[in-house]
Tab-separated table of N, CA and C in Angstrom:
chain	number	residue	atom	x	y	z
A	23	UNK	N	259.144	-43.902	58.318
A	23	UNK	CA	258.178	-43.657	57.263
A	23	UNK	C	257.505	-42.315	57.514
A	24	UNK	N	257.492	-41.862	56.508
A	24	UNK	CA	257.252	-39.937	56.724
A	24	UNK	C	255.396	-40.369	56.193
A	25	UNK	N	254.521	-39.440	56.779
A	25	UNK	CA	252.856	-39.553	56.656
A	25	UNK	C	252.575	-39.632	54.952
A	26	UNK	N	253.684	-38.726	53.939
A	26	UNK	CA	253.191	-38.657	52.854
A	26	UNK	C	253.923	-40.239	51.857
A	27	UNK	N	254.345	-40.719	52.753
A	27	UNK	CA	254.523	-42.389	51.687
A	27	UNK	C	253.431	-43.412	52.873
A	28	UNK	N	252.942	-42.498	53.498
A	28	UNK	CA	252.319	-44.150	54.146
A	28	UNK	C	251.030	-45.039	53.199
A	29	UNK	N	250.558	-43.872	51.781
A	29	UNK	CA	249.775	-44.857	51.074
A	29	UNK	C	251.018	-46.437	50.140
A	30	UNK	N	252.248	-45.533	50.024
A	30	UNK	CA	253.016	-46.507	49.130
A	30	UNK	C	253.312	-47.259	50.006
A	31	UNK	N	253.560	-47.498	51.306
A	31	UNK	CA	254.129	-48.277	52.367
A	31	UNK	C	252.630	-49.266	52.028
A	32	UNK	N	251.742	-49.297	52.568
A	32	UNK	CA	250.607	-50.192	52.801
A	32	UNK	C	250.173	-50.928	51.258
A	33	UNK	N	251.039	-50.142	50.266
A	33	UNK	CA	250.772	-51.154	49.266
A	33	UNK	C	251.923	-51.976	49.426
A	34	UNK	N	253.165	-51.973	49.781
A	34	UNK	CA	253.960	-52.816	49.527
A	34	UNK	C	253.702	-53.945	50.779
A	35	UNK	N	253.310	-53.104	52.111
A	35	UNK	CA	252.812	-54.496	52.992
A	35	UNK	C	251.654	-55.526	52.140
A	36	UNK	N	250.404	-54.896	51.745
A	36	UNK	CA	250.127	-55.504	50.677
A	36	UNK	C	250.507	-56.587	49.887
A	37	UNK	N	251.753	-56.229	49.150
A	37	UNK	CA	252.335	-57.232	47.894
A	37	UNK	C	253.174	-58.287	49.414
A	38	UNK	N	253.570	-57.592	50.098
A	38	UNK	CA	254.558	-58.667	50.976
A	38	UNK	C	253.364	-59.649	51.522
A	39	UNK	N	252.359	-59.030	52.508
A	39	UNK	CA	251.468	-60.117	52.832
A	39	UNK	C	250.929	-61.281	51.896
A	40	UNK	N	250.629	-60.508	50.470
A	40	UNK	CA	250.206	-61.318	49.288
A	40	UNK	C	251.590	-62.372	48.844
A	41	UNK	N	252.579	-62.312	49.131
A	41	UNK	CA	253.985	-63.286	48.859
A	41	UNK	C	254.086	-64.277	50.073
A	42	UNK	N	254.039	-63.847	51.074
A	42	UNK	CA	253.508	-64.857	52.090
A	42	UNK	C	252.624	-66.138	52.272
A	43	UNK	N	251.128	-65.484	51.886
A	43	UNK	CA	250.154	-66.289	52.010
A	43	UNK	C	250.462	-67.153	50.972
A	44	UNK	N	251.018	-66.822	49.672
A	44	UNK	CA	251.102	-67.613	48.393
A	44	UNK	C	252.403	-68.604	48.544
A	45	UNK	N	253.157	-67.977	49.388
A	45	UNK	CA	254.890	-68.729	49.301
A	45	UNK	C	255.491	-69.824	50.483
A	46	UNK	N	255.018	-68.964	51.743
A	46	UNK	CA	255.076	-69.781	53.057
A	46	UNK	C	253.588	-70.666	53.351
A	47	UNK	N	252.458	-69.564	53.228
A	47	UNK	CA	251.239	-70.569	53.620
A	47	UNK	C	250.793	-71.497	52.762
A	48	UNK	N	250.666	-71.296	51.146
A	48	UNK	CA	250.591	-72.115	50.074
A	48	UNK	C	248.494	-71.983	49.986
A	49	UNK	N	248.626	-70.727	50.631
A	49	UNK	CA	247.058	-70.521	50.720
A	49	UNK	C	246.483	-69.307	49.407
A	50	UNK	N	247.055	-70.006	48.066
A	50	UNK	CA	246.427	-69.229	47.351
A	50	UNK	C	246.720	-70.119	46.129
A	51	UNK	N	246.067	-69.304	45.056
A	51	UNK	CA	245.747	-70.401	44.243
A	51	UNK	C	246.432	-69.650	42.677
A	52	UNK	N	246.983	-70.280	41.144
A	52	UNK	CA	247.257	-69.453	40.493
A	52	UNK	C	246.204	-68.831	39.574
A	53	UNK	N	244.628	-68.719	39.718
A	53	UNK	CA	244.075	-67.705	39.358
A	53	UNK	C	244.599	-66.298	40.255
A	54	UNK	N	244.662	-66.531	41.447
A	54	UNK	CA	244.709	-65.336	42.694
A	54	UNK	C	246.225	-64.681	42.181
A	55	UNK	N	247.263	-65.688	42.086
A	55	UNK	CA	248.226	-65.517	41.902
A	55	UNK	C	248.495	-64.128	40.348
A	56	UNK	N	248.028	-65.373	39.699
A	56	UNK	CA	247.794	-64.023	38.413
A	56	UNK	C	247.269	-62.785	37.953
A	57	UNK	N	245.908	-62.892	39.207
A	57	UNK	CA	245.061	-61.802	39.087
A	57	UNK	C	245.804	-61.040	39.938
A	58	UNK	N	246.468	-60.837	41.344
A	58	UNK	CA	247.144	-59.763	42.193
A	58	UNK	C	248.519	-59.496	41.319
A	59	UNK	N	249.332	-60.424	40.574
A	59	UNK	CA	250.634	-59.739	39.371
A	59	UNK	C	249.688	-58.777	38.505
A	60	UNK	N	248.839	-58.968	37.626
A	60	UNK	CA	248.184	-58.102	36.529
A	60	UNK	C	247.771	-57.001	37.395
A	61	UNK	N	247.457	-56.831	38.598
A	61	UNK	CA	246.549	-56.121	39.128
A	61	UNK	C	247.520	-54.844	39.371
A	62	UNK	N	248.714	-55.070	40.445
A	62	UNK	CA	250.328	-54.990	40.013
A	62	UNK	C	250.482	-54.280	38.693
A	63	UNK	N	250.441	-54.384	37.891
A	63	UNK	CA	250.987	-54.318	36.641
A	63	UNK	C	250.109	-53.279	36.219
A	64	UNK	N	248.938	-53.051	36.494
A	64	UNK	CA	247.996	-52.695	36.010
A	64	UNK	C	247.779	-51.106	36.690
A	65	UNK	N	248.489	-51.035	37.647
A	65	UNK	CA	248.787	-49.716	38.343
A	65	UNK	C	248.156	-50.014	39.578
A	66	UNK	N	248.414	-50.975	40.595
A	66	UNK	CA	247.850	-50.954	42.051
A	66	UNK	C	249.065	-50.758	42.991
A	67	UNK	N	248.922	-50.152	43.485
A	67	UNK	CA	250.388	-49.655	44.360
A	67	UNK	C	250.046	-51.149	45.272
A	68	UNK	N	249.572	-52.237	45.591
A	68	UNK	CA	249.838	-53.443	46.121
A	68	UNK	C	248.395	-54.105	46.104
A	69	UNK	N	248.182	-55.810	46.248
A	69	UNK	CA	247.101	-56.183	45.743
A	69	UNK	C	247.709	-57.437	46.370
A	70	UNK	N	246.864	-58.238	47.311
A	70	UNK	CA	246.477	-59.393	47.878
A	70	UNK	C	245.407	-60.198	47.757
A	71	UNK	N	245.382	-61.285	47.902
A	71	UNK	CA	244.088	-61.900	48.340
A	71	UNK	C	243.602	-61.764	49.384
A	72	UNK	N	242.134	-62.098	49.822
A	72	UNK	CA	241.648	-62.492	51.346
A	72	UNK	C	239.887	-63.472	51.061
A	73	UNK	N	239.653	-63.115	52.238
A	73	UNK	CA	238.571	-64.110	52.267
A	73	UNK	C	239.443	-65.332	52.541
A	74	UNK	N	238.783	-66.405	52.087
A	74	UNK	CA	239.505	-67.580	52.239
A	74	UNK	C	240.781	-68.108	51.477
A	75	UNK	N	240.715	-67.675	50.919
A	75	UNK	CA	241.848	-68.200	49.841
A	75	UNK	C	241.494	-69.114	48.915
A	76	UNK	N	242.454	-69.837	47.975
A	76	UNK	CA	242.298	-70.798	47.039
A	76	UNK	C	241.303	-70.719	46.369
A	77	UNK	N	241.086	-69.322	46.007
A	77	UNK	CA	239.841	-69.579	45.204
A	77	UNK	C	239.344	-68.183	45.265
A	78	UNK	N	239.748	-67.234	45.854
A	78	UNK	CA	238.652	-66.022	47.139
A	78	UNK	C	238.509	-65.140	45.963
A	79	UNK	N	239.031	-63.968	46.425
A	79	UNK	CA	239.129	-62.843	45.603
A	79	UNK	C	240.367	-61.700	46.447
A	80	UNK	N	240.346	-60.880	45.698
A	80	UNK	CA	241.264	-59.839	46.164
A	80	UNK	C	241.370	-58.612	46.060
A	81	UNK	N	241.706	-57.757	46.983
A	81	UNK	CA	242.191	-56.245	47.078
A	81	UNK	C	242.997	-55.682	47.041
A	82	UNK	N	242.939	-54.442	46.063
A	82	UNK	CA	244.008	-53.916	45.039
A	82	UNK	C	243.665	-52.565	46.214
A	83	UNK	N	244.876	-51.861	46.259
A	83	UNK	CA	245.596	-50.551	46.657
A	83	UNK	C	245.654	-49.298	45.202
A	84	UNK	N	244.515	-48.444	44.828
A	84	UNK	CA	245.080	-47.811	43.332
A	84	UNK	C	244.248	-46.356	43.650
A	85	UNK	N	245.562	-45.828	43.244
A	85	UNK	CA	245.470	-44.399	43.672
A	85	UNK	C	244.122	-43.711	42.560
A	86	UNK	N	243.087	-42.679	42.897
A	86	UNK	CA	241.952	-42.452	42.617
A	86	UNK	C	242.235	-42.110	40.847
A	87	UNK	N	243.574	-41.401	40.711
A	87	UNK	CA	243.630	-40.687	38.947
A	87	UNK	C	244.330	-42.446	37.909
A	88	UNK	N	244.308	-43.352	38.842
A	88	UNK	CA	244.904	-44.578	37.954
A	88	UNK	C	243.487	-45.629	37.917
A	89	UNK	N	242.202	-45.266	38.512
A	89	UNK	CA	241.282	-46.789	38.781
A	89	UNK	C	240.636	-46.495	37.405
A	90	UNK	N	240.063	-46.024	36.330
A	90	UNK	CA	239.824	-46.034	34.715
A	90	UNK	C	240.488	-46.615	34.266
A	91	UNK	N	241.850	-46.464	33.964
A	91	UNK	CA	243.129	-47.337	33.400
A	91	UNK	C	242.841	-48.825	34.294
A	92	UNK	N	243.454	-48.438	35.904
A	92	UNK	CA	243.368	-50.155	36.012
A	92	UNK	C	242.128	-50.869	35.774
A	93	UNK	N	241.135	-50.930	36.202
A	93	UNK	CA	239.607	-51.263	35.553
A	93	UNK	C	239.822	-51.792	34.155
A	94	UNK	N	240.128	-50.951	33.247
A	94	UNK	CA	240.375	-51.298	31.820
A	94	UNK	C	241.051	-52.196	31.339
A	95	UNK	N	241.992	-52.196	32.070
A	95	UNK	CA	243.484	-53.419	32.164
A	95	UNK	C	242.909	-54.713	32.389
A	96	UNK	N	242.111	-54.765	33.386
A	96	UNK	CA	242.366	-56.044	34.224
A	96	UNK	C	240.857	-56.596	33.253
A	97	UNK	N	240.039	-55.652	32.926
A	97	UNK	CA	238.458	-56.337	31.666
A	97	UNK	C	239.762	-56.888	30.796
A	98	UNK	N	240.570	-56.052	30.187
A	98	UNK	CA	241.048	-56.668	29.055
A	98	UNK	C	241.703	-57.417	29.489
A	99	UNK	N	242.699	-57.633	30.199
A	99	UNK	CA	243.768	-59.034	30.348
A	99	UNK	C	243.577	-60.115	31.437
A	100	UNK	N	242.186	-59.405	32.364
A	100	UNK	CA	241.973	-60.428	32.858
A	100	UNK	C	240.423	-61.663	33.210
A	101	UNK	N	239.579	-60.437	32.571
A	101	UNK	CA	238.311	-60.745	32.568
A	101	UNK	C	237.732	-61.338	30.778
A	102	UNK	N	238.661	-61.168	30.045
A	102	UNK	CA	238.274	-61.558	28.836
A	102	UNK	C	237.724	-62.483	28.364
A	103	UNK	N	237.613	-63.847	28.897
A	103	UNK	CA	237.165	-64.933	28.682
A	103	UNK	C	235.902	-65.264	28.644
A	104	UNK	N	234.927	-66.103	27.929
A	104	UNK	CA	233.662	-65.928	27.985
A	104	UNK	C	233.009	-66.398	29.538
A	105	UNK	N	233.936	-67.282	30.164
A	105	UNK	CA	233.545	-67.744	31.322
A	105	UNK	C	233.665	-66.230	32.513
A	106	UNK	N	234.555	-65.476	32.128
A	106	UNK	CA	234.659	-64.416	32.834
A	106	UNK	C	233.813	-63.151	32.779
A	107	UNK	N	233.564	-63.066	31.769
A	107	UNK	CA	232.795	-61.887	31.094
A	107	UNK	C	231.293	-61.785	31.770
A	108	UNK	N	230.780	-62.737	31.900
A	108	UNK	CA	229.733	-62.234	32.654
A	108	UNK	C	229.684	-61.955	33.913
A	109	UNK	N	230.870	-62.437	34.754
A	109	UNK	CA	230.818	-61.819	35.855
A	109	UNK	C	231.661	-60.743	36.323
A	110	UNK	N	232.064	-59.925	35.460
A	110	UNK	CA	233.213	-58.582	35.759
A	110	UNK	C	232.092	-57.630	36.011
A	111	UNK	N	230.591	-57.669	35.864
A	111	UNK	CA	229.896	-56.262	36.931
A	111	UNK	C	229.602	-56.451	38.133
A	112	UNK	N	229.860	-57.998	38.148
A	112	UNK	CA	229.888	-58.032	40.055
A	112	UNK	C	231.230	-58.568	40.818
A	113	UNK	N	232.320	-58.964	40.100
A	113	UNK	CA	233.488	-59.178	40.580
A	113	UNK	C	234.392	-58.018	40.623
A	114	UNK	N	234.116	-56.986	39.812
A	114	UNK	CA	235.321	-56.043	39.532
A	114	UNK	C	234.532	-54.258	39.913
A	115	UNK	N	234.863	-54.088	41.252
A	115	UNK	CA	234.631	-52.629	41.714
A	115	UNK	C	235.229	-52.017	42.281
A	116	UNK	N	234.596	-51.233	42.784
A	116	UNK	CA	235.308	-49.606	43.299
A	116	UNK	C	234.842	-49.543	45.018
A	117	UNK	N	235.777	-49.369	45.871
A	117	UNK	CA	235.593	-48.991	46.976
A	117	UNK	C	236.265	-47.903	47.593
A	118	UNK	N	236.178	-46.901	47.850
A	118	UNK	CA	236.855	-45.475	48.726
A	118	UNK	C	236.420	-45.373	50.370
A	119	UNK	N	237.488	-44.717	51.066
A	119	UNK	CA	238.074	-45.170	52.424
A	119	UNK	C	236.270	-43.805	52.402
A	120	UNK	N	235.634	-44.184	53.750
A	120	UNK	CA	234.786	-43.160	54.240
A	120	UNK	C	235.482	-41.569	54.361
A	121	UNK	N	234.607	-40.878	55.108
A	121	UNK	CA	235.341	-39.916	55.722
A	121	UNK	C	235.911	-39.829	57.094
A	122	UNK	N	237.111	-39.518	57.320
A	122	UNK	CA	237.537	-39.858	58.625
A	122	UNK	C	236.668	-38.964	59.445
């Protein structure tokens, strides 16, 4: 693995760890399930669960010129619901690595 794919490498460990926990451990649930595919879909170079599982939440891998688009994606296809809607300003954010 050459330094300039090691962000695409850690998303696909990502999606692999996230196929694991869901396939061998059976430690996830199909909200989690659906929300890390859309998330996927939505432009995250890889997206798992953590915390506890069955229920937790999860972290998406998305490169800085794609998080407007994915953000947008996931209000519309995945936060839409009235049960959801009120909580997408505290479920759905933004985190960037410090400075090394």
């Amino acid at each position: 693995m050459s330094p300039g794919n090691s962000v695409e490498h850690l998303g696909e460990l990502l999606n692999g760890s996230m196929d694991s926990l869901a396939n061998m451990y059976d430690c996830s649930c199909d909200e989690l399930n659906t929300l890390t595919s859309l998330c996927n879909k939505a432009g995250a170079l890889g997206s798992r669960l953590t915390g506890a599982g069955w229920g937790g939440c999860t972290v998406s891998l998305v490169k800085d010129e794609n998080v407007d688009a994915f953000i947008t994606t996931l209000k519309k296809e995945y936060y839409n619901t009235e049960k959801l809607k009120g909580q997408v300003d505290t479920a759905l954010f933004v985190s960037s690595p410090g400075p090394h």
